[in-house]
Amino acid sequence: MDEILKHGVFWINGNLTAINSTLLILLLAVGTILSLLIFYLAWHNLATRTWTPILCLTGFLIPLIVHGDGNILKSLIIGYIFIIAGASFSVQALRFS
């Protein structure tokens, strides 16, 4: 309990090469599943057919899969940029369809 209070639940050292937080892994996995579900539901309807939820899916998968230079913090930041861009474009695409 002291470790959680000291560093927080999502405390990540910038030099790590893998994600050690179980909660963060679960959140990324749930986000991946929800993005895939949103893509399926949007693609199933001809009026709202869009590829933009794939950006969110990619953003959730980047921290789980890609470890290019070994810095997990950089891959999390890039993943979150993809998630924010994909979510905002998805909302606009589904809203104006």
mmCIF file of N, CA and C in Angstrom:
data_model
loop_
_atom_site.group_PDB
_atom_site.id
_atom_site.type_symbol
_atom_site.label_atom_id
_atom_site.label_comp_id
_atom_site.label_asym_id
_atom_site.label_seq_id
_atom_site.Cartn_x
_atom_site.Cartn_y
_atom_site.Cartn_z
ATOM 1 N N MET A 1 0.825 -1.188 0.000
ATOM 2 C CA MET A 1 0.000 0.000 0.000
ATOM 3 C C MET A 1 0.872 1.257 0.000
ATOM 4 N N ASP A 2 1.991 1.195 0.709
ATOM 5 C CA ASP A 2 2.876 2.358 0.759
ATOM 6 C C ASP A 2 3.463 2.679 -0.610
ATOM 7 N N GLU A 3 3.741 1.639 -1.410
ATOM 8 C CA GLU A 3 4.285 1.868 -2.750
ATOM 9 C C GLU A 3 3.264 2.569 -3.640
ATOM 10 N N ILE A 4 1.994 2.192 -3.519
ATOM 11 C CA ILE A 4 0.952 2.834 -4.323
ATOM 12 C C ILE A 4 0.796 4.285 -3.907
ATOM 13 N N LEU A 5 0.782 4.546 -2.607
ATOM 14 C CA LEU A 5 0.635 5.921 -2.138
ATOM 15 C C LEU A 5 1.853 6.767 -2.491
ATOM 16 N N LYS A 6 3.006 6.158 -2.514
ATOM 17 C CA LYS A 6 4.236 6.887 -2.783
ATOM 18 C C LYS A 6 4.364 7.263 -4.261
ATOM 19 N N HIS A 7 4.050 6.341 -5.149
ATOM 20 C CA HIS A 7 4.255 6.575 -6.575
ATOM 21 C C HIS A 7 2.956 6.724 -7.359
ATOM 22 N N GLY A 8 1.843 6.287 -6.854
ATOM 23 C CA GLY A 8 0.596 6.319 -7.605
ATOM 24 C C GLY A 8 0.397 5.014 -8.363
ATOM 25 N N VAL A 9 -0.800 4.825 -8.863
ATOM 26 C CA VAL A 9 -1.134 3.588 -9.557
ATOM 27 C C VAL A 9 -0.433 3.506 -10.906
ATOM 28 N N PHE A 10 -0.339 4.640 -11.620
ATOM 29 C CA PHE A 10 0.219 4.655 -12.964
ATOM 30 C C PHE A 10 1.666 5.129 -12.997
ATOM 31 N N TRP A 11 2.389 5.009 -11.907
ATOM 32 C CA TRP A 11 3.768 5.475 -11.881
ATOM 33 C C TRP A 11 4.596 4.650 -12.842
ATOM 34 N N ILE A 12 5.251 5.325 -13.777
ATOM 35 C CA ILE A 12 6.058 4.646 -14.789
ATOM 36 C C ILE A 12 7.417 5.316 -14.844
ATOM 37 N N ASN A 13 8.445 4.539 -14.706
ATOM 38 C CA ASN A 13 9.800 5.029 -14.872
ATOM 39 C C ASN A 13 10.069 5.171 -16.362
ATOM 40 N N GLY A 14 10.685 6.258 -16.783
ATOM 41 C CA GLY A 14 10.919 6.513 -18.196
ATOM 42 C C GLY A 14 11.881 5.554 -18.852
ATOM 43 N N ASN A 15 12.652 4.801 -18.085
ATOM 44 C CA ASN A 15 13.640 3.894 -18.663
ATOM 45 C C ASN A 15 13.149 2.454 -18.766
ATOM 46 N N LEU A 16 11.908 2.208 -18.432
ATOM 47 C CA LEU A 16 11.395 0.846 -18.494
ATOM 48 C C LEU A 16 11.240 0.388 -19.939
ATOM 49 N N THR A 17 11.400 -0.889 -20.162
ATOM 50 C CA THR A 17 11.205 -1.448 -21.499
ATOM 51 C C THR A 17 9.907 -2.229 -21.607
ATOM 52 N N ALA A 18 9.160 -2.360 -20.517
ATOM 53 C CA ALA A 18 7.880 -3.063 -20.534
ATOM 54 C C ALA A 18 6.954 -2.416 -19.511
ATOM 55 N N ILE A 19 5.674 -2.575 -19.726
ATOM 56 C CA ILE A 19 4.685 -2.040 -18.791
ATOM 57 C C ILE A 19 4.524 -3.037 -17.651
ATOM 58 N N ASN A 20 4.681 -2.562 -16.423
ATOM 59 C CA ASN A 20 4.560 -3.425 -15.250
ATOM 60 C C ASN A 20 3.248 -3.219 -14.504
ATOM 61 N N SER A 21 2.491 -2.199 -14.846
ATOM 62 C CA SER A 21 1.249 -1.897 -14.155
ATOM 63 C C SER A 21 0.110 -2.740 -14.730
ATOM 64 N N THR A 22 -0.444 -3.613 -13.909
ATOM 65 C CA THR A 22 -1.542 -4.467 -14.349
ATOM 66 C C THR A 22 -2.762 -3.645 -14.719
ATOM 67 N N LEU A 23 -3.041 -2.603 -13.951
ATOM 68 C CA LEU A 23 -4.196 -1.753 -14.240
ATOM 69 C C LEU A 23 -4.040 -1.052 -15.586
ATOM 70 N N LEU A 24 -2.854 -0.579 -15.891
ATOM 71 C CA LEU A 24 -2.616 0.080 -17.171
ATOM 72 C C LEU A 24 -2.752 -0.904 -18.328
ATOM 73 N N ILE A 25 -2.266 -2.112 -18.162
ATOM 74 C CA ILE A 25 -2.412 -3.134 -19.202
ATOM 75 C C ILE A 25 -3.882 -3.460 -19.418
ATOM 76 N N LEU A 26 -4.645 -3.581 -18.334
ATOM 77 C CA LEU A 26 -6.077 -3.855 -18.458
ATOM 78 C C LEU A 26 -6.809 -2.709 -19.148
ATOM 79 N N LEU A 27 -6.474 -1.463 -18.800
ATOM 80 C CA LEU A 27 -7.118 -0.318 -19.448
ATOM 81 C C LEU A 27 -6.800 -0.266 -20.940
ATOM 82 N N LEU A 28 -5.565 -0.555 -21.307
ATOM 83 C CA LEU A 28 -5.201 -0.576 -22.722
ATOM 84 C C LEU A 28 -5.907 -1.716 -23.453
ATOM 85 N N ALA A 29 -6.039 -2.866 -22.817
ATOM 86 C CA ALA A 29 -6.730 -3.997 -23.442
ATOM 87 C C ALA A 29 -8.220 -3.714 -23.607
ATOM 88 N N VAL A 30 -8.847 -3.125 -22.594
ATOM 89 C CA VAL A 30 -10.266 -2.766 -22.695
ATOM 90 C C VAL A 30 -10.468 -1.705 -23.771
ATOM 91 N N GLY A 31 -9.574 -0.737 -23.846
ATOM 92 C CA GLY A 31 -9.653 0.277 -24.898
ATOM 93 C C GLY A 31 -9.525 -0.319 -26.282
ATOM 94 N N THR A 32 -8.652 -1.315 -26.428
ATOM 95 C CA THR A 32 -8.498 -2.003 -27.708
ATOM 96 C C THR A 32 -9.787 -2.709 -28.102
ATOM 97 N N ILE A 33 -10.389 -3.408 -27.157
ATOM 98 C CA ILE A 33 -11.631 -4.131 -27.435
ATOM 99 C C ILE A 33 -12.757 -3.161 -27.770
ATOM 100 N N LEU A 34 -12.876 -2.063 -27.013
ATOM 101 C CA LEU A 34 -13.926 -1.080 -27.295
ATOM 102 C C LEU A 34 -13.723 -0.400 -28.643
ATOM 103 N N SER A 35 -12.492 -0.105 -29.000
ATOM 104 C CA SER A 35 -12.217 0.508 -30.301
ATOM 105 C C SER A 35 -12.594 -0.432 -31.435
ATOM 106 N N LEU A 36 -12.284 -1.701 -31.260
ATOM 107 C CA LEU A 36 -12.646 -2.682 -32.274
ATOM 108 C C LEU A 36 -14.161 -2.826 -32.376
ATOM 109 N N LEU A 37 -14.855 -2.782 -31.251
ATOM 110 C CA LEU A 37 -16.315 -2.853 -31.245
ATOM 111 C C LEU A 37 -16.933 -1.632 -31.921
ATOM 112 N N ILE A 38 -16.405 -0.446 -31.626
ATOM 113 C CA ILE A 38 -16.905 0.776 -32.263
ATOM 114 C C ILE A 38 -16.662 0.728 -33.764
ATOM 115 N N PHE A 39 -15.490 0.235 -34.172
ATOM 116 C CA PHE A 39 -15.207 0.105 -35.604
ATOM 117 C C PHE A 39 -16.194 -0.852 -36.262
ATOM 118 N N TYR A 40 -16.467 -1.972 -35.620
ATOM 119 C CA TYR A 40 -17.405 -2.944 -36.184
ATOM 120 C C TYR A 40 -18.804 -2.346 -36.304
ATOM 121 N N LEU A 41 -19.264 -1.674 -35.248
ATOM 122 C CA LEU A 41 -20.603 -1.086 -35.286
ATOM 123 C C LEU A 41 -20.703 0.037 -36.310
ATOM 124 N N ALA A 42 -19.658 0.845 -36.432
ATOM 125 C CA ALA A 42 -19.669 1.932 -37.416
ATOM 126 C C ALA A 42 -19.567 1.377 -38.835
ATOM 127 N N TRP A 43 -18.806 0.319 -39.021
ATOM 128 C CA TRP A 43 -18.623 -0.252 -40.357
ATOM 129 C C TRP A 43 -19.863 -1.029 -40.794
ATOM 130 N N HIS A 44 -20.599 -1.572 -39.830
ATOM 131 C CA HIS A 44 -21.788 -2.366 -40.125
ATOM 132 C C HIS A 44 -22.901 -1.506 -40.720
ATOM 133 N N ASN A 45 -22.973 -0.250 -40.308
ATOM 134 C CA ASN A 45 -23.990 0.672 -40.805
ATOM 135 C C ASN A 45 -23.420 1.434 -42.001
ATOM 136 N N LEU A 46 -24.093 1.374 -43.140
ATOM 137 C CA LEU A 46 -23.584 2.021 -44.353
ATOM 138 C C LEU A 46 -23.516 3.534 -44.232
ATOM 139 N N ALA A 47 -24.408 4.130 -43.451
ATOM 140 C CA ALA A 47 -24.435 5.591 -43.330
ATOM 141 C C ALA A 47 -23.260 6.119 -42.512
ATOM 142 N N THR A 48 -22.728 5.314 -41.610
ATOM 143 C CA THR A 48 -21.649 5.782 -40.731
ATOM 144 C C THR A 48 -20.346 5.035 -40.965
ATOM 145 N N ARG A 49 -20.149 4.482 -42.131
ATOM 146 C CA ARG A 49 -18.937 3.690 -42.412
ATOM 147 C C ARG A 49 -17.701 4.585 -42.393
ATOM 148 N N THR A 50 -16.783 4.311 -41.470
ATOM 149 C CA THR A 50 -15.566 5.111 -41.329
ATOM 150 C C THR A 50 -14.415 4.240 -40.823
ATOM 151 N N TRP A 51 -13.196 4.644 -41.166
ATOM 152 C CA TRP A 51 -11.990 3.935 -40.743
ATOM 153 C C TRP A 51 -11.348 4.568 -39.507
ATOM 154 N N THR A 52 -11.859 5.687 -39.045
ATOM 155 C CA THR A 52 -11.179 6.428 -37.980
ATOM 156 C C THR A 52 -11.071 5.695 -36.637
ATOM 157 N N PRO A 53 -11.982 4.792 -36.256
ATOM 158 C CA PRO A 53 -11.747 4.064 -34.996
ATOM 159 C C PRO A 53 -10.488 3.194 -35.012
ATOM 160 N N ILE A 54 -9.966 2.899 -36.204
ATOM 161 C CA ILE A 54 -8.725 2.127 -36.289
ATOM 162 C C ILE A 54 -7.555 2.936 -35.717
ATOM 163 N N LEU A 55 -7.624 4.278 -35.807
ATOM 164 C CA LEU A 55 -6.586 5.108 -35.177
ATOM 165 C C LEU A 55 -6.550 4.879 -33.670
ATOM 166 N N CYS A 56 -7.726 4.818 -33.052
ATOM 167 C CA CYS A 56 -7.784 4.542 -31.610
ATOM 168 C C CYS A 56 -7.252 3.148 -31.310
ATOM 169 N N LEU A 57 -7.643 2.185 -32.116
ATOM 170 C CA LEU A 57 -7.166 0.822 -31.929
ATOM 171 C C LEU A 57 -5.644 0.767 -32.005
ATOM 172 N N THR A 58 -5.075 1.469 -32.971
ATOM 173 C CA THR A 58 -3.619 1.527 -33.104
ATOM 174 C C THR A 58 -2.988 2.190 -31.887
ATOM 175 N N GLY A 59 -3.620 3.261 -31.405
ATOM 176 C CA GLY A 59 -3.103 3.953 -30.229
ATOM 177 C C GLY A 59 -3.085 3.088 -28.982
ATOM 178 N N PHE A 60 -4.105 2.242 -28.826
ATOM 179 C CA PHE A 60 -4.122 1.343 -27.674
ATOM 180 C C PHE A 60 -3.135 0.191 -27.833
ATOM 181 N N LEU A 61 -2.870 -0.218 -29.069
ATOM 182 C CA LEU A 61 -1.965 -1.346 -29.290
ATOM 183 C C LEU A 61 -0.490 -0.960 -29.244
ATOM 184 N N ILE A 62 -0.162 0.282 -29.587
ATOM 185 C CA ILE A 62 1.246 0.701 -29.634
ATOM 186 C C ILE A 62 1.973 0.447 -28.309
ATOM 187 N N PRO A 63 1.441 0.875 -27.159
ATOM 188 C CA PRO A 63 2.186 0.613 -25.911
ATOM 189 C C PRO A 63 2.240 -0.870 -25.542
ATOM 190 N N LEU A 64 1.267 -1.644 -26.011
ATOM 191 C CA LEU A 64 1.255 -3.064 -25.669
ATOM 192 C C LEU A 64 2.198 -3.891 -26.535
ATOM 193 N N ILE A 65 2.460 -3.436 -27.757
ATOM 194 C CA ILE A 65 3.225 -4.251 -28.702
ATOM 195 C C ILE A 65 4.591 -3.662 -29.025
ATOM 196 N N VAL A 66 4.636 -2.399 -29.419
ATOM 197 C CA VAL A 66 5.852 -1.807 -29.975
ATOM 198 C C VAL A 66 6.778 -1.329 -28.861
ATOM 199 N N HIS A 67 8.029 -1.736 -28.940
ATOM 200 C CA HIS A 67 9.065 -1.266 -28.023
ATOM 201 C C HIS A 67 10.303 -0.959 -28.841
ATOM 202 N N GLY A 68 10.214 0.051 -29.707
ATOM 203 C CA GLY A 68 11.270 0.366 -30.661
ATOM 204 C C GLY A 68 12.617 0.652 -30.035
ATOM 205 N N ASP A 69 12.722 1.744 -29.289
ATOM 206 C CA ASP A 69 14.015 2.095 -28.703
ATOM 207 C C ASP A 69 14.100 1.688 -27.235
ATOM 208 N N GLY A 70 13.108 0.990 -26.735
ATOM 209 C CA GLY A 70 13.149 0.513 -25.371
ATOM 210 C C GLY A 70 12.557 1.463 -24.350
ATOM 211 N N ASN A 71 12.106 2.642 -24.758
ATOM 212 C CA ASN A 71 11.535 3.602 -23.826
ATOM 213 C C ASN A 71 10.020 3.504 -23.880
ATOM 214 N N ILE A 72 9.431 2.914 -22.853
ATOM 215 C CA ILE A 72 7.989 2.685 -22.826
ATOM 216 C C ILE A 72 7.219 3.990 -22.690
ATOM 217 N N LEU A 73 7.809 4.978 -22.035
ATOM 218 C CA LEU A 73 7.131 6.258 -21.861
ATOM 219 C C LEU A 73 6.885 6.936 -23.204
ATOM 220 N N LYS A 74 7.843 6.850 -24.099
ATOM 221 C CA LYS A 74 7.684 7.434 -25.430
ATOM 222 C C LYS A 74 6.578 6.724 -26.213
ATOM 223 N N SER A 75 6.506 5.404 -26.107
ATOM 224 C CA SER A 75 5.452 4.684 -26.826
ATOM 225 C C SER A 75 4.077 4.968 -26.231
ATOM 226 N N LEU A 76 3.997 5.207 -24.915
ATOM 227 C CA LEU A 76 2.720 5.600 -24.308
ATOM 228 C C LEU A 76 2.271 6.965 -24.804
ATOM 229 N N ILE A 77 3.189 7.903 -24.904
ATOM 230 C CA ILE A 77 2.843 9.242 -25.384
ATOM 231 C C ILE A 77 2.378 9.185 -26.834
ATOM 232 N N ILE A 78 3.091 8.454 -27.673
ATOM 233 C CA ILE A 78 2.680 8.317 -29.074
ATOM 234 C C ILE A 78 1.326 7.614 -29.163
ATOM 235 N N GLY A 79 1.117 6.598 -28.349
ATOM 236 C CA GLY A 79 -0.168 5.897 -28.330
ATOM 237 C C GLY A 79 -1.308 6.805 -27.924
ATOM 238 N N TYR A 80 -1.091 7.642 -26.906
ATOM 239 C CA TYR A 80 -2.150 8.544 -26.466
ATOM 240 C C TYR A 80 -2.447 9.619 -27.506
ATOM 241 N N ILE A 81 -1.455 10.036 -28.265
ATOM 242 C CA ILE A 81 -1.704 10.982 -29.361
ATOM 243 C C ILE A 81 -2.607 10.330 -30.407
ATOM 244 N N PHE A 82 -2.331 9.077 -30.747
ATOM 245 C CA PHE A 82 -3.187 8.353 -31.689
ATOM 246 C C PHE A 82 -4.601 8.199 -31.140
ATOM 247 N N ILE A 83 -4.727 7.908 -29.845
ATOM 248 C CA ILE A 83 -6.044 7.722 -29.235
ATOM 249 C C ILE A 83 -6.848 9.014 -29.290
ATOM 250 N N ILE A 84 -6.234 10.127 -28.918
ATOM 251 C CA ILE A 84 -6.942 11.413 -28.929
ATOM 252 C C ILE A 84 -7.335 11.801 -30.346
ATOM 253 N N ALA A 85 -6.421 11.647 -31.301
ATOM 254 C CA ALA A 85 -6.733 11.991 -32.694
ATOM 255 C C ALA A 85 -7.826 11.078 -33.243
ATOM 256 N N GLY A 86 -7.709 9.795 -33.004
ATOM 257 C CA GLY A 86 -8.714 8.856 -33.505
ATOM 258 C C GLY A 86 -10.080 9.079 -32.897
ATOM 259 N N ALA A 87 -10.119 9.372 -31.600
ATOM 260 C CA ALA A 87 -11.404 9.616 -30.947
ATOM 261 C C ALA A 87 -12.054 10.889 -31.469
ATOM 262 N N SER A 88 -11.283 11.945 -31.630
ATOM 263 C CA SER A 88 -11.880 13.199 -32.106
ATOM 264 C C SER A 88 -12.337 13.082 -33.557
ATOM 265 N N PHE A 89 -11.554 12.408 -34.403
ATOM 266 C CA PHE A 89 -11.974 12.224 -35.792
ATOM 267 C C PHE A 89 -13.162 11.276 -35.894
ATOM 268 N N SER A 90 -13.229 10.269 -35.032
ATOM 269 C CA SER A 90 -14.355 9.332 -35.056
ATOM 270 C C SER A 90 -15.650 10.030 -34.690
ATOM 271 N N VAL A 91 -15.595 10.868 -33.670
ATOM 272 C CA VAL A 91 -16.800 11.588 -33.253
ATOM 273 C C VAL A 91 -17.283 12.500 -34.371
ATOM 274 N N GLN A 92 -16.366 13.203 -35.014
ATOM 275 C CA GLN A 92 -16.755 14.090 -36.112
ATOM 276 C C GLN A 92 -17.300 13.302 -37.296
ATOM 277 N N ALA A 93 -16.674 12.188 -37.631
ATOM 278 C CA ALA A 93 -17.126 11.390 -38.772
ATOM 279 C C ALA A 93 -18.498 10.781 -38.511
ATOM 280 N N LEU A 94 -18.730 10.311 -37.295
ATOM 281 C CA LEU A 94 -20.022 9.709 -36.983
ATOM 282 C C LEU A 94 -21.103 10.762 -36.803
ATOM 283 N N ARG A 95 -20.722 11.947 -36.385
ATOM 284 C CA ARG A 95 -21.693 13.013 -36.161
ATOM 285 C C ARG A 95 -22.217 13.583 -37.473
ATOM 286 N N PHE A 96 -21.350 13.741 -38.463
ATOM 287 C CA PHE A 96 -21.752 14.365 -39.714
ATOM 288 C C PHE A 96 -22.237 13.367 -40.754
ATOM 289 N N SER A 97 -22.323 12.104 -40.399
ATOM 290 C CA SER A 97 -22.802 11.102 -41.363
ATOM 291 C C SER A 97 -24.304 11.075 -41.419
#
